[in-house]
PDB file of C-alpha atoms and ligand atoms in Angstrom:
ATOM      1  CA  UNK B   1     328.357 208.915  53.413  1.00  0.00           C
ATOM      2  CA  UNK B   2     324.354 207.809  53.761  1.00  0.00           C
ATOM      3  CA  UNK B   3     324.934 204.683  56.492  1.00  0.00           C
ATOM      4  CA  UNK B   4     328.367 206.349  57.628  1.00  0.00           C
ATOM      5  CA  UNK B   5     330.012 203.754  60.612  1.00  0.00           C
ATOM      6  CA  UNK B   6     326.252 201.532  60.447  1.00  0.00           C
ATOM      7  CA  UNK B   7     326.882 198.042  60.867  1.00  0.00           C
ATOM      8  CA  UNK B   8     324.982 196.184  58.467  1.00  0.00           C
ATOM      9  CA  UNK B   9     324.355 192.598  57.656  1.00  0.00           C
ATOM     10  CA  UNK B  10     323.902 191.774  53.514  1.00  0.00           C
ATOM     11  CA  UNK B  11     322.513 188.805  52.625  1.00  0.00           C
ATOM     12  CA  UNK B  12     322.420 187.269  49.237  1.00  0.00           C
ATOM     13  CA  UNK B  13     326.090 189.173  49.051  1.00  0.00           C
ATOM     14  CA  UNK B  14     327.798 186.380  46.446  1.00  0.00           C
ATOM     15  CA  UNK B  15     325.994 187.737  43.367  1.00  0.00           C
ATOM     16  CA  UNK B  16     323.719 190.221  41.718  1.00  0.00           C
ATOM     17  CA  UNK B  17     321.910 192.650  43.934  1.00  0.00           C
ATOM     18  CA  UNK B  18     323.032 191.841  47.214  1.00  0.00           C
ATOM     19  CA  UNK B  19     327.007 192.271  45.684  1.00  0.00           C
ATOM     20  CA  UNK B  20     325.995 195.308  44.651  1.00  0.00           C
ATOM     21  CA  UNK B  21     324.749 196.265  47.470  1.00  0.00           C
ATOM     22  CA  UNK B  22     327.555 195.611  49.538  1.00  0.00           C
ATOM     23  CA  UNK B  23     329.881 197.342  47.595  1.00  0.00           C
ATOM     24  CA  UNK B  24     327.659 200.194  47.610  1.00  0.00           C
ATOM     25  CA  UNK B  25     326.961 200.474  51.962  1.00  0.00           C
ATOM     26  CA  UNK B  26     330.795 200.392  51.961  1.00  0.00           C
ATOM     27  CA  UNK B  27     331.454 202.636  49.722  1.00  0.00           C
ATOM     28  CA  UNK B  28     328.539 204.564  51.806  1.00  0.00           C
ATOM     29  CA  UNK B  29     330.565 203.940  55.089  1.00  0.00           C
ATOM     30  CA  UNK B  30     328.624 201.003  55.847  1.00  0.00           C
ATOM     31  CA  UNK B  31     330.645 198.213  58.345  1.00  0.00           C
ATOM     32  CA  UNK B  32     328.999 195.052  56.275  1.00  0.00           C
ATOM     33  CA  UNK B  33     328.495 191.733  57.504  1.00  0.00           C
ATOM     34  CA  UNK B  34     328.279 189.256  53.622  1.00  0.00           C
ATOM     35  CA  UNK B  35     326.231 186.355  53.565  1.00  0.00           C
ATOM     36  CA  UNK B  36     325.420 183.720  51.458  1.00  0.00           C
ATOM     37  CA  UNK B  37     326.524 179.850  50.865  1.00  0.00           C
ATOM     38  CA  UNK B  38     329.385 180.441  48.484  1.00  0.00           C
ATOM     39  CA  UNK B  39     332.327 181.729  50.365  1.00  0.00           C
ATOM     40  CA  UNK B  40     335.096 182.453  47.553  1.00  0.00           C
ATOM     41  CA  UNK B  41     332.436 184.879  46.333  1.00  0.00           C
ATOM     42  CA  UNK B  42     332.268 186.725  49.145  1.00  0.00           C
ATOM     43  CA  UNK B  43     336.302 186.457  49.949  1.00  0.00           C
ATOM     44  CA  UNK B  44     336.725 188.187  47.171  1.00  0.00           C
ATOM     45  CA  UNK B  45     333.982 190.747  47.803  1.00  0.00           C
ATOM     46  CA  UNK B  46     334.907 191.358  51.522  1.00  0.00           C
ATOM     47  CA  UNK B  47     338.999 191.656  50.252  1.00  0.00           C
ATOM     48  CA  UNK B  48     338.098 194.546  47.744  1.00  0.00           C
ATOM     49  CA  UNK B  49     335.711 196.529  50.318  1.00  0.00           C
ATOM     50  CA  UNK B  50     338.870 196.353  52.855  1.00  0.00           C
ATOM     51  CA  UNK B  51     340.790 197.123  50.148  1.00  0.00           C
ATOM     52  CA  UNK B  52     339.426 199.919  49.134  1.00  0.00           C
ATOM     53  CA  UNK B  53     338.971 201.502  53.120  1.00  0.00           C
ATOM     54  CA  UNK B  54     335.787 199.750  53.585  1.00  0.00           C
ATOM     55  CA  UNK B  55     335.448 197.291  56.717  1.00  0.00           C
ATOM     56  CA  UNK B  56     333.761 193.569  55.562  1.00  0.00           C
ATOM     57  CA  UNK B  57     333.405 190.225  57.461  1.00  0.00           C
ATOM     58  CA  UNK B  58     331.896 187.284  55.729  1.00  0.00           C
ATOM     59  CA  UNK B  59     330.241 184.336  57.145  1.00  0.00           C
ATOM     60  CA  UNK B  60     328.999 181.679  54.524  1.00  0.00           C
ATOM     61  CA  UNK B  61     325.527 179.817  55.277  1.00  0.00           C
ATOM     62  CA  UNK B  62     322.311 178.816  54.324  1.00  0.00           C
ATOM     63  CA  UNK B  63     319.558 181.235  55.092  1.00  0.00           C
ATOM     64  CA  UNK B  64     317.431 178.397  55.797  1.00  0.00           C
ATOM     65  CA  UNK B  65     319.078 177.734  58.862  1.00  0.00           C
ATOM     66  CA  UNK B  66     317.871 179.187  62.200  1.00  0.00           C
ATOM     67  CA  UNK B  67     321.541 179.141  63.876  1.00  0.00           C
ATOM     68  CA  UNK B  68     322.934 180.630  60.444  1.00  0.00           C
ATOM     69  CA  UNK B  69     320.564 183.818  61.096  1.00  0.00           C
ATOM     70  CA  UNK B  70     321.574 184.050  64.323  1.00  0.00           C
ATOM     71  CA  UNK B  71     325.307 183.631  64.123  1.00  0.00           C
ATOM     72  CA  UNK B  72     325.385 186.624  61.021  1.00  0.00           C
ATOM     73  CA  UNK B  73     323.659 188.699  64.171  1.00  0.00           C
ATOM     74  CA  UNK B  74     326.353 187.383  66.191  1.00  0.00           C
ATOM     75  CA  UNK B  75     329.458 188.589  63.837  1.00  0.00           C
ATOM     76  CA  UNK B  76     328.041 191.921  63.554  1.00  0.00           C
ATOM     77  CA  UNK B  77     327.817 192.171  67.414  1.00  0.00           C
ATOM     78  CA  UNK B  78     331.514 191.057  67.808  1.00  0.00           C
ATOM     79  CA  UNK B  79     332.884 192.432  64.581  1.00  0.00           C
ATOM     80  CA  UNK B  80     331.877 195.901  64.672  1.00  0.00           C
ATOM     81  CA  UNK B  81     329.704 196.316  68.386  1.00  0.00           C
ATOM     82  CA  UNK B  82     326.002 196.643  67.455  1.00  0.00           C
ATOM     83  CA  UNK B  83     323.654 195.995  64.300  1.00  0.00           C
ATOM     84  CA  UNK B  84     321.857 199.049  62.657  1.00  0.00           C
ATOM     85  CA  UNK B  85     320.311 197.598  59.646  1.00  0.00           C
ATOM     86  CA  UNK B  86     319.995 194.460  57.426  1.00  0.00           C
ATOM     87  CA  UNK B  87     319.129 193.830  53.519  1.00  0.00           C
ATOM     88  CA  UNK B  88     317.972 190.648  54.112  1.00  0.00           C
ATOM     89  CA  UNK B  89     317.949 189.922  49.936  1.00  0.00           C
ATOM     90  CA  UNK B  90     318.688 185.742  49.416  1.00  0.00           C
ATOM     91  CA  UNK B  91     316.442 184.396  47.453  1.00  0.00           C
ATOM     92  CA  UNK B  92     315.630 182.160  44.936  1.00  0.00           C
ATOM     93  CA  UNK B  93     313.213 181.585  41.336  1.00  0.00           C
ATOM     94  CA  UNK B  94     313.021 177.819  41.971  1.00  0.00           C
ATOM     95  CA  UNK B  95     311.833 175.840  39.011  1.00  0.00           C
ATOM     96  CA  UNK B  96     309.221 177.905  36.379  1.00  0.00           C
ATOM     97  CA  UNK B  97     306.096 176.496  34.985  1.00  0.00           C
ATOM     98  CA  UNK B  98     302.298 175.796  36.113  1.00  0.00           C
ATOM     99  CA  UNK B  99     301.541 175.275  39.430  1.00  0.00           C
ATOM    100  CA  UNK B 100     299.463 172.092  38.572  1.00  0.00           C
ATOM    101  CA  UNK B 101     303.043 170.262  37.461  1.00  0.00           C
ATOM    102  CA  UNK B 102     304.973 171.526  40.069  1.00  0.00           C
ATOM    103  CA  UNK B 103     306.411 169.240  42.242  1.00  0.00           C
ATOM    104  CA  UNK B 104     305.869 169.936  46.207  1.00  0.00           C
ATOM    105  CA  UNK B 105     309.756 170.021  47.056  1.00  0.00           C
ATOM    106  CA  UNK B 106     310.067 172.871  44.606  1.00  0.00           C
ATOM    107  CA  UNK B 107     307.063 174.541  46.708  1.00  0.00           C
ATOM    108  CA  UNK B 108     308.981 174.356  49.813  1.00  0.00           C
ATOM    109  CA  UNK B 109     312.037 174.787  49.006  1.00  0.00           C
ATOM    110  CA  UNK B 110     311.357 178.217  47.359  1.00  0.00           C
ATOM    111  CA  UNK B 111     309.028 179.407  50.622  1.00  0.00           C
ATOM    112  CA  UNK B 112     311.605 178.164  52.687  1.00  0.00           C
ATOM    113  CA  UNK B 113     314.746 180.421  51.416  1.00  0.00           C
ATOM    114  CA  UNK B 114     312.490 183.463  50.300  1.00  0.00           C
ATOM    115  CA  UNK B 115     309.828 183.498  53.187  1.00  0.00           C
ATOM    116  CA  UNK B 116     310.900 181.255  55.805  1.00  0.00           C
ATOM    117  CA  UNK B 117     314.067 182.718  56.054  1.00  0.00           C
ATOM    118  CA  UNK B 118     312.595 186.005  56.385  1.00  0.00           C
ATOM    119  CA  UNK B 119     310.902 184.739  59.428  1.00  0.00           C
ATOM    120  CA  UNK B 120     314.021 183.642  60.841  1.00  0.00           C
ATOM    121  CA  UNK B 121     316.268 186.462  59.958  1.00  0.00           C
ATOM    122  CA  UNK B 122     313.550 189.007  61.714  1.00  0.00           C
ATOM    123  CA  UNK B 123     313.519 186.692  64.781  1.00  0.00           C
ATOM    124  CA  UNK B 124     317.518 187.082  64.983  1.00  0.00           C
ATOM    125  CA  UNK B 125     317.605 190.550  64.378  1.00  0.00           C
ATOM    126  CA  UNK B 126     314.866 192.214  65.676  1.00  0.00           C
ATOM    127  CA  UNK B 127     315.515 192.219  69.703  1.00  0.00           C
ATOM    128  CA  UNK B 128     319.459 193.257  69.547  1.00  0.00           C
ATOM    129  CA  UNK B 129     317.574 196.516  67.423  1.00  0.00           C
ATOM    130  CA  UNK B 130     315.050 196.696  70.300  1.00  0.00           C
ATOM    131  CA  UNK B 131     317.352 196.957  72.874  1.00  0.00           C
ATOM    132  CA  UNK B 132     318.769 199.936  71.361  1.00  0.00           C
ATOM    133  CA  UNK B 133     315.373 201.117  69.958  1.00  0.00           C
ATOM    134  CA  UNK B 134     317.214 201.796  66.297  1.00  0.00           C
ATOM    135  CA  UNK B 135     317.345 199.749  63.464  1.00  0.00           C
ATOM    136  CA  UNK B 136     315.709 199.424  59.688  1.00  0.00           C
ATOM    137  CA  UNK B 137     315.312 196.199  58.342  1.00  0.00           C
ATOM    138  CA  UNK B 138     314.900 195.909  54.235  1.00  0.00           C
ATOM    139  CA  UNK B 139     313.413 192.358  52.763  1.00  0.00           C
ATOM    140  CA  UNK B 140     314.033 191.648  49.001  1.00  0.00           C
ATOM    141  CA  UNK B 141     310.335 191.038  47.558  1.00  0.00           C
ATOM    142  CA  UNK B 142     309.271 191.155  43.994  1.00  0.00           C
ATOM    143  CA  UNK B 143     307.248 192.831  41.768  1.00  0.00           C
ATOM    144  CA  UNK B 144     306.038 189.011  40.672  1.00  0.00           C
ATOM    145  CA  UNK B 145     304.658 189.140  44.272  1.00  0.00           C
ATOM    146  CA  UNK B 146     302.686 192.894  43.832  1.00  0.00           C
ATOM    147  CA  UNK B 147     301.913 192.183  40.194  1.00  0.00           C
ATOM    148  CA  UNK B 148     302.834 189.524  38.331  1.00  0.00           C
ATOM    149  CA  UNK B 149     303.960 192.053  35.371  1.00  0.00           C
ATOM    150  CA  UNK B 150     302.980 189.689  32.516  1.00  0.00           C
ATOM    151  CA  UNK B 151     305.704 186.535  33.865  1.00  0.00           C
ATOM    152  CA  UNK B 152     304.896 183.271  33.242  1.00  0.00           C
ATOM    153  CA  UNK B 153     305.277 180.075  35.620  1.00  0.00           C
ATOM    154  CA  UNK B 154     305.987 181.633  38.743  1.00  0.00           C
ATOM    155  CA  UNK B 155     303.344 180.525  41.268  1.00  0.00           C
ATOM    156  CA  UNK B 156     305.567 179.289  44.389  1.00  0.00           C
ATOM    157  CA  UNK B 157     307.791 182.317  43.547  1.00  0.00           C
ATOM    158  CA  UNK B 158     305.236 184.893  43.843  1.00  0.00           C
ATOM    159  CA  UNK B 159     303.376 183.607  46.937  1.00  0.00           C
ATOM    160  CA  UNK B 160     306.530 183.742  48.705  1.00  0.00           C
ATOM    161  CA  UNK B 161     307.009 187.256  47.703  1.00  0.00           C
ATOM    162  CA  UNK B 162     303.372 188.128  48.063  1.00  0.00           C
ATOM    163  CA  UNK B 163     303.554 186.925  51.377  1.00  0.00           C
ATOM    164  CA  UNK B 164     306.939 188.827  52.345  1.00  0.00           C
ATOM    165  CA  UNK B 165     305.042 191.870  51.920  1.00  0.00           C
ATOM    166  CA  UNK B 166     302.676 190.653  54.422  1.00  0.00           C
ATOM    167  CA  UNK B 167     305.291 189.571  56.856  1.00  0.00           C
ATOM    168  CA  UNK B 168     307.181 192.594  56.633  1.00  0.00           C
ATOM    169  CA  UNK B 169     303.643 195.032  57.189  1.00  0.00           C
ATOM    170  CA  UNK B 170     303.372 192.700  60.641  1.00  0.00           C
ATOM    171  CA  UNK B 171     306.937 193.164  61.525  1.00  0.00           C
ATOM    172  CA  UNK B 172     306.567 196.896  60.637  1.00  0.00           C
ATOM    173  CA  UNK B 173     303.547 197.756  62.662  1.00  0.00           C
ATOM    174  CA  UNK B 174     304.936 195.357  65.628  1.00  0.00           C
ATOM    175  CA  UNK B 175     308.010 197.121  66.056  1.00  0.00           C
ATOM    176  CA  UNK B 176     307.200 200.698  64.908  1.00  0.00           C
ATOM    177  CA  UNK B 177     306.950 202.045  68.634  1.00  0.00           C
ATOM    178  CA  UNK B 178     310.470 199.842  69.621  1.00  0.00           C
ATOM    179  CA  UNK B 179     312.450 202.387  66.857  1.00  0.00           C
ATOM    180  CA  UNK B 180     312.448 199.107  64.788  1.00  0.00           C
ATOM    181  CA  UNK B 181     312.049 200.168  60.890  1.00  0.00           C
ATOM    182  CA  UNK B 182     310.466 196.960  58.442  1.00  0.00           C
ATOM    183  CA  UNK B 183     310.059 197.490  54.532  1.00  0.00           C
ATOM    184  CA  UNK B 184     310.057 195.268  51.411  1.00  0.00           C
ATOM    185  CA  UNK B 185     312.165 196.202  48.100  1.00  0.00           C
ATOM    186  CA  UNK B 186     310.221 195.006  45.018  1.00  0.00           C
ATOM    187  CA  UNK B 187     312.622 194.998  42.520  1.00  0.00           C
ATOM    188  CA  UNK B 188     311.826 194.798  38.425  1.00  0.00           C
ATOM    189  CA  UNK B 189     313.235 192.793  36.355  1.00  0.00           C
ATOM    190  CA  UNK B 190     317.108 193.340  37.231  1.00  0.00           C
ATOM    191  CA  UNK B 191     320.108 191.945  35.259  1.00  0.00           C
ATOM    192  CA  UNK B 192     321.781 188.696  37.517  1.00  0.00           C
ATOM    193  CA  UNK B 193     322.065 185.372  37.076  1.00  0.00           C
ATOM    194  CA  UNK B 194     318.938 184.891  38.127  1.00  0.00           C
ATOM    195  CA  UNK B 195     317.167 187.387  36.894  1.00  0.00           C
ATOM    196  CA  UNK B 196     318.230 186.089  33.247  1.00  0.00           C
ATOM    197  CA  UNK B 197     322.330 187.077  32.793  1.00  0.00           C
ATOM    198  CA  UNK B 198     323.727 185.143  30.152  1.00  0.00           C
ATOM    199  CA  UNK B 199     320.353 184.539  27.933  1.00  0.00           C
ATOM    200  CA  UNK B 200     319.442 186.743  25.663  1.00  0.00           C
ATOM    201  CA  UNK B 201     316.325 185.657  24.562  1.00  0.00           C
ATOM    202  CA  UNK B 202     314.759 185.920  28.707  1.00  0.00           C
ATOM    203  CA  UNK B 203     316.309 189.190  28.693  1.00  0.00           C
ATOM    204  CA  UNK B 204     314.757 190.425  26.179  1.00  0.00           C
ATOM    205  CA  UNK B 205     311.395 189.322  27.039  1.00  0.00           C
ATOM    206  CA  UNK B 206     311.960 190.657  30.359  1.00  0.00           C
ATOM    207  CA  UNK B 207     312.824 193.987  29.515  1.00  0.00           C
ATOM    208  CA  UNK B 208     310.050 194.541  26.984  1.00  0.00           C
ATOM    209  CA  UNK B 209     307.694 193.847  29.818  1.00  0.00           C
ATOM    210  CA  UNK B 210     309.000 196.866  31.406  1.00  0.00           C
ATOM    211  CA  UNK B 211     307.401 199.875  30.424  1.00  0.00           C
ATOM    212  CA  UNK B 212     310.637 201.801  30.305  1.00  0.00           C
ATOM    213  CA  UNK B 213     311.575 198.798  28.223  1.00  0.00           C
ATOM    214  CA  UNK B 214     315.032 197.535  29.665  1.00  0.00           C
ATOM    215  CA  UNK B 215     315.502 195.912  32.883  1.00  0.00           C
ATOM    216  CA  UNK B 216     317.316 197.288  36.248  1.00  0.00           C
ATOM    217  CA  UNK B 217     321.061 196.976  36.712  1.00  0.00           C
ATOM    218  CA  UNK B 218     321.872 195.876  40.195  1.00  0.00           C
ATOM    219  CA  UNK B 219     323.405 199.225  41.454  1.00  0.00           C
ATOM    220  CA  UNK B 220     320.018 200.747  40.420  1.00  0.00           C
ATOM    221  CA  UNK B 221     317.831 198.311  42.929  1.00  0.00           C
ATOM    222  CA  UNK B 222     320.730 198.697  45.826  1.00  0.00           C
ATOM    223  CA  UNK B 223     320.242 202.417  45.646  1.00  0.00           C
ATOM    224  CA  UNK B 224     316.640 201.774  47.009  1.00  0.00           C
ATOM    225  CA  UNK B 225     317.856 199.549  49.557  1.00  0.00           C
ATOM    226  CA  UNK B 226     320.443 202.199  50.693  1.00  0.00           C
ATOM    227  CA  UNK B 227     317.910 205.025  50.488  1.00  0.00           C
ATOM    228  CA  UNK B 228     315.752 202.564  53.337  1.00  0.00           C
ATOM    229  CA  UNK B 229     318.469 201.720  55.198  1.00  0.00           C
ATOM    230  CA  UNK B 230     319.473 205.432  55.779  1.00  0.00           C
ATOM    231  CA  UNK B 231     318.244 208.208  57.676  1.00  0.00           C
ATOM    232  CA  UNK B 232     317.042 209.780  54.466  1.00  0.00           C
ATOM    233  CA  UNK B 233     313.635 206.858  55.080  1.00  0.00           C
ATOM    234  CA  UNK B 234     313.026 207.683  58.639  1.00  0.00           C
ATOM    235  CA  UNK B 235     309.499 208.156  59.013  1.00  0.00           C
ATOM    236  CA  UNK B 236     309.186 205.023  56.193  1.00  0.00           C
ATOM    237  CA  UNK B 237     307.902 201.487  57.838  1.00  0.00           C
ATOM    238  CA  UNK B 238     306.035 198.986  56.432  1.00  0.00           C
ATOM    239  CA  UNK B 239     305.717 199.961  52.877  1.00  0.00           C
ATOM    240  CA  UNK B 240     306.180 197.773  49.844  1.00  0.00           C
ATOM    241  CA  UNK B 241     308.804 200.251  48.009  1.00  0.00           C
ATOM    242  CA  UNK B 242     308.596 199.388  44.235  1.00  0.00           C
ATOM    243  CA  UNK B 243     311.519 200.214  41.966  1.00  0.00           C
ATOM    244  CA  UNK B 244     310.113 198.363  38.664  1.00  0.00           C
ATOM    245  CA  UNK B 245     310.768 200.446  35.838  1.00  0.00           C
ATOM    246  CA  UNK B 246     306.645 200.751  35.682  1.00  0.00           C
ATOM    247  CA  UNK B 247     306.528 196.943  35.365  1.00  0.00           C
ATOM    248  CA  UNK B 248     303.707 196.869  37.311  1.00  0.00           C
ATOM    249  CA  UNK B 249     301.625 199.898  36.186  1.00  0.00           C
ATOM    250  CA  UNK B 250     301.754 198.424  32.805  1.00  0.00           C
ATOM    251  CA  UNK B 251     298.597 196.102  32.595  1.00  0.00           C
ATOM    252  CA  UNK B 252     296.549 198.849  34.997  1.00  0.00           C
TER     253      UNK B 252
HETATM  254  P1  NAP F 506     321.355 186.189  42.303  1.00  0.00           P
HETATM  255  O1  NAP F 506     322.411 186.977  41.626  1.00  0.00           O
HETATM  256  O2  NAP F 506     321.088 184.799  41.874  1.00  0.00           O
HETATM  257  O3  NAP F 506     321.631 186.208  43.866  1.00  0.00           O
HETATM  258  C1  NAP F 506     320.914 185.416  44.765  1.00  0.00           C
HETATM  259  C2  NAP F 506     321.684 185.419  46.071  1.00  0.00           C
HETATM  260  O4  NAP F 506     320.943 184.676  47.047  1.00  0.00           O
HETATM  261  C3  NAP F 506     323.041 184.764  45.932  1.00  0.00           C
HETATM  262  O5  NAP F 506     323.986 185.530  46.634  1.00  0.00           O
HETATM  263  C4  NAP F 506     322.840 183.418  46.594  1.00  0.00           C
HETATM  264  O6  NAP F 506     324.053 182.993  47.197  1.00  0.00           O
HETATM  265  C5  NAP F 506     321.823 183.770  47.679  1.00  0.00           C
HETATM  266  N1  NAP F 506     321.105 182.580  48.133  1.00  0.00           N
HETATM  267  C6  NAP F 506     320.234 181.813  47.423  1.00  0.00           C
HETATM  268  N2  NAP F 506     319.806 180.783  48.164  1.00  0.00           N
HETATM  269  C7  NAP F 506     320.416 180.898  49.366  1.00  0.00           C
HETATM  270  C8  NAP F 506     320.396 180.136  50.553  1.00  0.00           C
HETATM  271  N3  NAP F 506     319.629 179.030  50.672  1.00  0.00           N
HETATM  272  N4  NAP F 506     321.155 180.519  51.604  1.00  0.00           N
HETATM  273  C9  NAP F 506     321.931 181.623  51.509  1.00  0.00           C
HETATM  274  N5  NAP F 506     321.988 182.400  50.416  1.00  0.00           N
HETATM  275  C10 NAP F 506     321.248 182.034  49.353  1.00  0.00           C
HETATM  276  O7  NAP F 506     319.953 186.927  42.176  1.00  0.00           O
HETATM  277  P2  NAP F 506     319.493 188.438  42.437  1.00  0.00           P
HETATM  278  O8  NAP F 506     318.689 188.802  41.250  1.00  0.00           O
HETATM  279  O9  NAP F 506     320.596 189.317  42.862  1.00  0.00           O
HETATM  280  O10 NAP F 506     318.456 188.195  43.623  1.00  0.00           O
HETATM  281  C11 NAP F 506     318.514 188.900  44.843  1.00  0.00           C
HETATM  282  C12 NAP F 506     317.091 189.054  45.356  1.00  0.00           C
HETATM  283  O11 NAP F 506     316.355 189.883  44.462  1.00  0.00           O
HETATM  284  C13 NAP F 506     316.312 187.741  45.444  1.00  0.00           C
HETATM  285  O12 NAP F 506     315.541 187.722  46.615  1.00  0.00           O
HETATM  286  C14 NAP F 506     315.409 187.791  44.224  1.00  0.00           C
HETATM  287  O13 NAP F 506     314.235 187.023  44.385  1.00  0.00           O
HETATM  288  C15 NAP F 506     315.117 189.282  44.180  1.00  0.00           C
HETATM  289  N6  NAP F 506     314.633 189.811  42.892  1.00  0.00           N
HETATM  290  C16 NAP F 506     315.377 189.651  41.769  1.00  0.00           C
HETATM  291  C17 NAP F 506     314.896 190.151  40.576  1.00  0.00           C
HETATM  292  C18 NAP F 506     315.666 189.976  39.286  1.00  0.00           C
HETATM  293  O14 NAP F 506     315.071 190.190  38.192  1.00  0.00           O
HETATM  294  N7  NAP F 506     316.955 189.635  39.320  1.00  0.00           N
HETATM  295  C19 NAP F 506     313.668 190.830  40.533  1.00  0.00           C
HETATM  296  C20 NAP F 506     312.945 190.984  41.711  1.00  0.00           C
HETATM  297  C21 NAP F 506     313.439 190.476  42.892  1.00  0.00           C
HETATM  298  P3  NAP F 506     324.635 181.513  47.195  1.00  0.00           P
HETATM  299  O15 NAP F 506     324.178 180.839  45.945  1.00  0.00           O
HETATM  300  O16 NAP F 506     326.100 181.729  47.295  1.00  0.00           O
HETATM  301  O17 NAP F 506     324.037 180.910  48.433  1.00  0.00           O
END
């Protein structure tokens, strides 16, 4: 039991990693606190961790959304009396191809749920930690934003991933003396829907890529987040944790 009775908020909890993830911290003894905009998703998520002895609450949103950071703060607070951690893991690919024909709403609209929700989701959860000078705090990066690993078309993508790392080295040395933990998760190439579920042929050139030559599963990547959420990373802030399958020692 790695995050025995921590309360922790999830988000990105409707799919792929961040499902995985939940269901993992739960099974940990994790109290979790799902988010993400689809809601039946997460029903049925929360239902089988409180099934299954867990404790889940749910709270559908955009991560975009100041008050929507705020109020998943707010549930954990009521719901299960303090926040000790947060896999703040929503994100999105946005549309793929060359920067010079990509369109400027596709710009900020991929900064704004990868990066500037980071941003937001630090601001909300950083001063209930404070006040109880405890807390680690894991952001979903990307290799794409270490890297780039040999992936095509994925300019606004990897700055906003390139520049979590950044954010989350600030937040790190910033709160390292308040007990306040910060690190990114840079995931490889990991089977979801977005990371290429359901086609083949992207799979396929995603995995050979990888040195190890197959892509993550999603229980694989949530292990890392659970390893930085626990008291196994203690003396771990600010570091850029890759778990790529060698994706991005390949070109080096
Ligand atoms: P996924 O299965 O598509 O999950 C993405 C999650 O983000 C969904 O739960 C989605 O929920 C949520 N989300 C997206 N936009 C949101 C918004 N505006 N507000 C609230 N929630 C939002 O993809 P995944 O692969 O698990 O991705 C999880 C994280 O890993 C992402 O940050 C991704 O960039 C990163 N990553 C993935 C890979 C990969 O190969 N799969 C590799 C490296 C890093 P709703 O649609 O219900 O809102």
């Amino acid at each position: 039991m790695e995050l025995k009775n921590k309360s922790i908020i999830v988000t990105g909890a409707s799919s792929g990693i961040g499902a995985a993830a939940a269901l993992l911290f739960a099974a940990e003894g994790a109290k979790v606190v799902l988010g993400a905009r689809r809601s039946a998703e997460m029903e049925t998520l929360a239902g089988q961790i409180n099934q299954g002895n867990g404790r889940a609450v749910f709270l559908s949103g955009d991560v975009r959304d100041e008050n929507y950071a705020n109020a998943l703060v707010d549930l954990a607070m009521r719901e299960f009396g303090g926040l000790d951690g947060a896999f703040n893991n929503a994100g999105i690919v946005g549309e793929m191809g060359p920067v010079a024909d990509m369109g400027i709403a596709n710009w900020n609209d991929v900064v704004l749920v990868n990066l500037t929700s980071a941003f937001l989701a630090a601001k909300a959860q950083i001063p209930v930690m404070k006040k109880r000078g405890q807390g680690s705090i894991v952001f979903t990066s990307s290799f794409v934003g270490f890297s780039n690993g040999g992936m095509p078309g994925m300019g606004a993508y990897a700055a906003s991933k390139a520049g979590l790392i950044g954010l989350v080295q600030s937040l790190a040395s910033d709160h390292a003396a308040d007990g306040v933990r910060v690190n990114s998760l840079l995931p490889g190439g990991t089977i979801t829907p977005s990371g290429g579920e359901g086609n083949p042929a992207a799979l396929d050139f995603i995995a050979n890529l990888h040195p190890m030559k197959r892509m993550a599963n999603a229980k694989e990547v949530a292990q890392a987040a659970l390893f930085l959420l626990s008291d196994r990373s203690t003396f771990m802030t600010g570091s850029p944790m890759i778990v790529d399958g060698g994706i991005s020692v390949r070109l080096t």
